[in-house]
Tab-separated table of C-alpha atoms in Angstrom:
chain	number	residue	atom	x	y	z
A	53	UNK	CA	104.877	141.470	176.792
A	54	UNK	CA	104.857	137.712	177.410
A	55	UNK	CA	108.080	135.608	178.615
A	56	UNK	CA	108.727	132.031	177.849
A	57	UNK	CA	110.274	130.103	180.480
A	58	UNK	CA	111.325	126.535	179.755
A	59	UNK	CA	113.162	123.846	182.259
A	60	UNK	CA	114.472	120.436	181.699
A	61	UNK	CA	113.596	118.089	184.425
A	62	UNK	CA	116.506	115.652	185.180
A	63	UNK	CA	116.221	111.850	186.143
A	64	UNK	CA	116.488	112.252	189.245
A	65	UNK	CA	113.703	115.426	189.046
A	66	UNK	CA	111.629	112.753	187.128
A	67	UNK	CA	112.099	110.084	189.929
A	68	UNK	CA	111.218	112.156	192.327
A	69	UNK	CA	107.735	113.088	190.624
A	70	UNK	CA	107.385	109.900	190.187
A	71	UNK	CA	107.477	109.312	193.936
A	72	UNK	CA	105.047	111.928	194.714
A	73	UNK	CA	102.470	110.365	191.906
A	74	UNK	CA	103.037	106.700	193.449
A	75	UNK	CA	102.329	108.165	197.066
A	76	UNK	CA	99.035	109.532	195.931
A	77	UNK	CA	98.345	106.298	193.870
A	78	UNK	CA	98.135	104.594	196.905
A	79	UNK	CA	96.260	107.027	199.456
A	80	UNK	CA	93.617	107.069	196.771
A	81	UNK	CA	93.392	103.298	196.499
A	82	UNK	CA	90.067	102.920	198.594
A	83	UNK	CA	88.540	105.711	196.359
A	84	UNK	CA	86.535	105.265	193.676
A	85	UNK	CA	86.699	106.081	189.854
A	86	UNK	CA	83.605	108.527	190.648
A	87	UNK	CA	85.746	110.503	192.946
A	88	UNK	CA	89.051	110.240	191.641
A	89	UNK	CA	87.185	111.890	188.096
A	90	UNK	CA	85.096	114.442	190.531
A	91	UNK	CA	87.449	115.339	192.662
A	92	UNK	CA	89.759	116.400	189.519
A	93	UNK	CA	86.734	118.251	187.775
A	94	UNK	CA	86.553	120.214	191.378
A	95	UNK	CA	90.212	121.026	191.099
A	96	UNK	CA	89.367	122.283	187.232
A	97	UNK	CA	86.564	124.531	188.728
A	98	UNK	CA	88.579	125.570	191.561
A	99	UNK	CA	91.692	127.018	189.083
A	100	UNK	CA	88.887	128.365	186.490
A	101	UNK	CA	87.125	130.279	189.520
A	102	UNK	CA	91.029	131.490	190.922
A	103	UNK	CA	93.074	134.314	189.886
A	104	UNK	CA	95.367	131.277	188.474
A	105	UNK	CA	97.964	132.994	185.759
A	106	UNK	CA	97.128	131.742	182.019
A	107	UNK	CA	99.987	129.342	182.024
A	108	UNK	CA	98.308	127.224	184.968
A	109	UNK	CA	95.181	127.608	183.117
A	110	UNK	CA	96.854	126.537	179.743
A	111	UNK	CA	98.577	123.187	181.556
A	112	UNK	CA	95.716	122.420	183.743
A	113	UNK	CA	93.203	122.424	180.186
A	114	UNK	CA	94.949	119.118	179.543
A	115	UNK	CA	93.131	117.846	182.501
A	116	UNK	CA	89.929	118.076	181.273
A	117	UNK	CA	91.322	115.895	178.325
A	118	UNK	CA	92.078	112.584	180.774
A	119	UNK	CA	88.486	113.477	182.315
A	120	UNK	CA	86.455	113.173	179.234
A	121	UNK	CA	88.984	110.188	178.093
A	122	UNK	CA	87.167	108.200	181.048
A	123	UNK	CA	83.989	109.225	181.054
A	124	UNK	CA	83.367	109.615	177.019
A	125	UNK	CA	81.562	106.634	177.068
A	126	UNK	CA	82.006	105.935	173.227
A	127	UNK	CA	85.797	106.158	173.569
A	128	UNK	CA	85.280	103.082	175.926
A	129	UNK	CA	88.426	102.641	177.352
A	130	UNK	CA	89.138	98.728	178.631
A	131	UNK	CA	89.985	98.122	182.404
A	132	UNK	CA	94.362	98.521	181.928
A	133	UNK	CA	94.002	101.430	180.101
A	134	UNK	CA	91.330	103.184	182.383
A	135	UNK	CA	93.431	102.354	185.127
A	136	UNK	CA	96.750	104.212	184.098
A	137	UNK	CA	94.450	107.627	182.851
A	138	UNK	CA	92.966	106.801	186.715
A	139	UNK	CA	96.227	106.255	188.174
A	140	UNK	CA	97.224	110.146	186.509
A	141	UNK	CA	94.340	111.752	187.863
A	142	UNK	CA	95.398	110.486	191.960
A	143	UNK	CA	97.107	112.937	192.396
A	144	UNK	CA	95.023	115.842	191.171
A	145	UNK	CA	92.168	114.088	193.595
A	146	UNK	CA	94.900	114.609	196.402
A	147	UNK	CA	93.957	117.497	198.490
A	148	UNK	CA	97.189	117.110	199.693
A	149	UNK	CA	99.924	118.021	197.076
A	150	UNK	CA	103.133	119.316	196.649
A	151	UNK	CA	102.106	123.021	197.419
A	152	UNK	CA	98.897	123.913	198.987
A	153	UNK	CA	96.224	125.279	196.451
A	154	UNK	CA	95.821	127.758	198.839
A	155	UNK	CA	99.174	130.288	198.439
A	156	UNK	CA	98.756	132.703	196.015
A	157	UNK	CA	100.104	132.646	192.413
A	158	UNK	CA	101.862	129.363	193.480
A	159	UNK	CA	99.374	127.003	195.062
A	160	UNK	CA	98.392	125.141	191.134
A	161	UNK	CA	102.337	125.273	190.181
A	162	UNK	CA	102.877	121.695	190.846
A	163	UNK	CA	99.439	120.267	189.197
A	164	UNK	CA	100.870	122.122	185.987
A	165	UNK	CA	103.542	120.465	186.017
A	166	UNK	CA	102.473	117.085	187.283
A	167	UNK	CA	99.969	117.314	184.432
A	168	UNK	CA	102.626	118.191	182.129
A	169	UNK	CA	104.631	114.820	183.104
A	170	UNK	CA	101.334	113.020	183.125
A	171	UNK	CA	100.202	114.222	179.608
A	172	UNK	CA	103.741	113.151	178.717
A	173	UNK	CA	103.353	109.616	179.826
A	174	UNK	CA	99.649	108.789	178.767
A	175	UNK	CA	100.737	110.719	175.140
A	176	UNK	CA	99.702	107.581	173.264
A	177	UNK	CA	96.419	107.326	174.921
A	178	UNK	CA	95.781	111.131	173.851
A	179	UNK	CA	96.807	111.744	170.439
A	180	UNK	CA	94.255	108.735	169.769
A	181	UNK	CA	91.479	109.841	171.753
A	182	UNK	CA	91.826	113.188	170.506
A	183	UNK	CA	91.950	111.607	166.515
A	184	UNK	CA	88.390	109.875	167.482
A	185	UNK	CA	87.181	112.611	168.972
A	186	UNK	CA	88.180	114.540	165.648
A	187	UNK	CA	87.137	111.469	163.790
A	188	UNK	CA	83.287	110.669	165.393
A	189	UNK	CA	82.505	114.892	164.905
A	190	UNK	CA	83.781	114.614	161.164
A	191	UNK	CA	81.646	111.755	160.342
A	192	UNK	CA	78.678	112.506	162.388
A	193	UNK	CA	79.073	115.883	160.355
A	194	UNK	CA	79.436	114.204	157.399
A	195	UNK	CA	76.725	111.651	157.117
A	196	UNK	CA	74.437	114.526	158.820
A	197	UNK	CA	72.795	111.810	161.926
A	198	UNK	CA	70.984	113.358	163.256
A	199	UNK	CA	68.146	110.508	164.782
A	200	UNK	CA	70.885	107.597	165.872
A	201	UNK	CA	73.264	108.458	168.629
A	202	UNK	CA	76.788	108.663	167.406
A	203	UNK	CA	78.559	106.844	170.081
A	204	UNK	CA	78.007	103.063	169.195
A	205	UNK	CA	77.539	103.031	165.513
A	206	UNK	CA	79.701	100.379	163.894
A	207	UNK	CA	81.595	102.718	162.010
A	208	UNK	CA	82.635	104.482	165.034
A	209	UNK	CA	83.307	101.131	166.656
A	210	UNK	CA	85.308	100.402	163.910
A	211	UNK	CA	87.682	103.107	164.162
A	212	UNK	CA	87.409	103.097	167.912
A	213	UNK	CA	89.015	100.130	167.834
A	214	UNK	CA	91.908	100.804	165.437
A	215	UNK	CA	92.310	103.746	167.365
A	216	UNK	CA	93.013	101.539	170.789
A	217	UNK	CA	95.263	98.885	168.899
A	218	UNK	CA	97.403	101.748	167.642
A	219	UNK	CA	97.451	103.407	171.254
A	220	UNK	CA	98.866	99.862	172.914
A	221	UNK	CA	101.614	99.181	170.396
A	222	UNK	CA	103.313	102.577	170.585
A	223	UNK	CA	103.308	102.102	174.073
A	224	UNK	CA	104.893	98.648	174.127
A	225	UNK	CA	107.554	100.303	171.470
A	226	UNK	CA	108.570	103.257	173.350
A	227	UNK	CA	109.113	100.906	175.925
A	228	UNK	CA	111.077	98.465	173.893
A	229	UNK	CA	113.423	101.735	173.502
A	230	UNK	CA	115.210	102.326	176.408
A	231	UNK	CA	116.319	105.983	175.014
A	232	UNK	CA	112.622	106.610	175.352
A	233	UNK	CA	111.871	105.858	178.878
A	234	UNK	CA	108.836	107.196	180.193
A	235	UNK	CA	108.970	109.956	182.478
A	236	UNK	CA	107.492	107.810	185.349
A	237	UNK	CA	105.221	104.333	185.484
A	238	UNK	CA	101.605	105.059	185.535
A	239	UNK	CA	100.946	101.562	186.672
């Protein structure tokens, strides 16, 4: 038997998230990219080597998703844009969090969520990394390279590039809307 649980995070929940994110922003601003992106792989490891319940494994998959988005070298994301996937992964880098990873069947509650709210605000940036992704295995597939590497060709460039474009004007839009305000700034 499985049981689906579902809550709707107010305003006022969202502000306060929001908060907590902006207060890890800035005690990781003396740390690098290199540890902000390993210290968030060591969290993955940490909840894959746990006794973490499937639904903090399911949420905390999405992590690994903003990881490769910054270090996928052909998606090649430009300085703004790496900074608000960067600016996400803060506070998984934080070993100090909501509720310590340590307590049992609860400690990885808030990274699922704060993931969840994350994922929610960087949705742009992943339903186009996830299309070139789907995009660069197709055609590599397709026109069978095998000898060039796959990452710089110009057609991937090409669609790279569209890819990014699209990415930055539904973000301006949804935030031309103010019915569609994001669930907290990532910058």
């Amino acid at each position: 038997m499985s049981l689906h649980i579902s809550f709707k995070l107010s305003e006022a929940d969202l502000d306060y998230f929001g908060d907590v994110m902006q207060r890890a922003r800035e005690r990781s601003r003396g740390v690098s990219q290199e540890q902000i992106i390993e210290k968030s792989e060591q969290l993955l490891t940490e909840i894959n080597s746990s006794d973490a319940t499937d639904f903090i494994r399911d949420h905390m998959s999405q992590l690994e998703t903003l990881i490769s988005m910054l270090t996928d070298k052909g998606w090649g994301l430009i300085n703004d844009d790496r900074e608000r996937v960067l600016a996400a992964l803060s506070y998984f880098a934080e070993p100090e969090d909501l509720i310590p990873d340590d307590i049992p069947g609860l400690g990885f509650l808030d990274d699922a969520i704060m993931v969840e709210i994350a994922c929610k605000a960087l949705e742009h940036e992943i339903q186009a990394y996830s299309e070139f992704v789907i995009f660069r295995t197709a055609e590599a597939s397709r026109r069978n390279e095998d000898s060039p590497p796959i990452d710089r060709s110009d057609w991937l460039e090409e669609r790279r590039q569209q890819l990014h474009a699209r990415m930055r004007r539904r973000r301006k839009g949804r935030k031309a809307r103010p019915e569609s305000k994001s669930p907290f700034s990532l910058l």
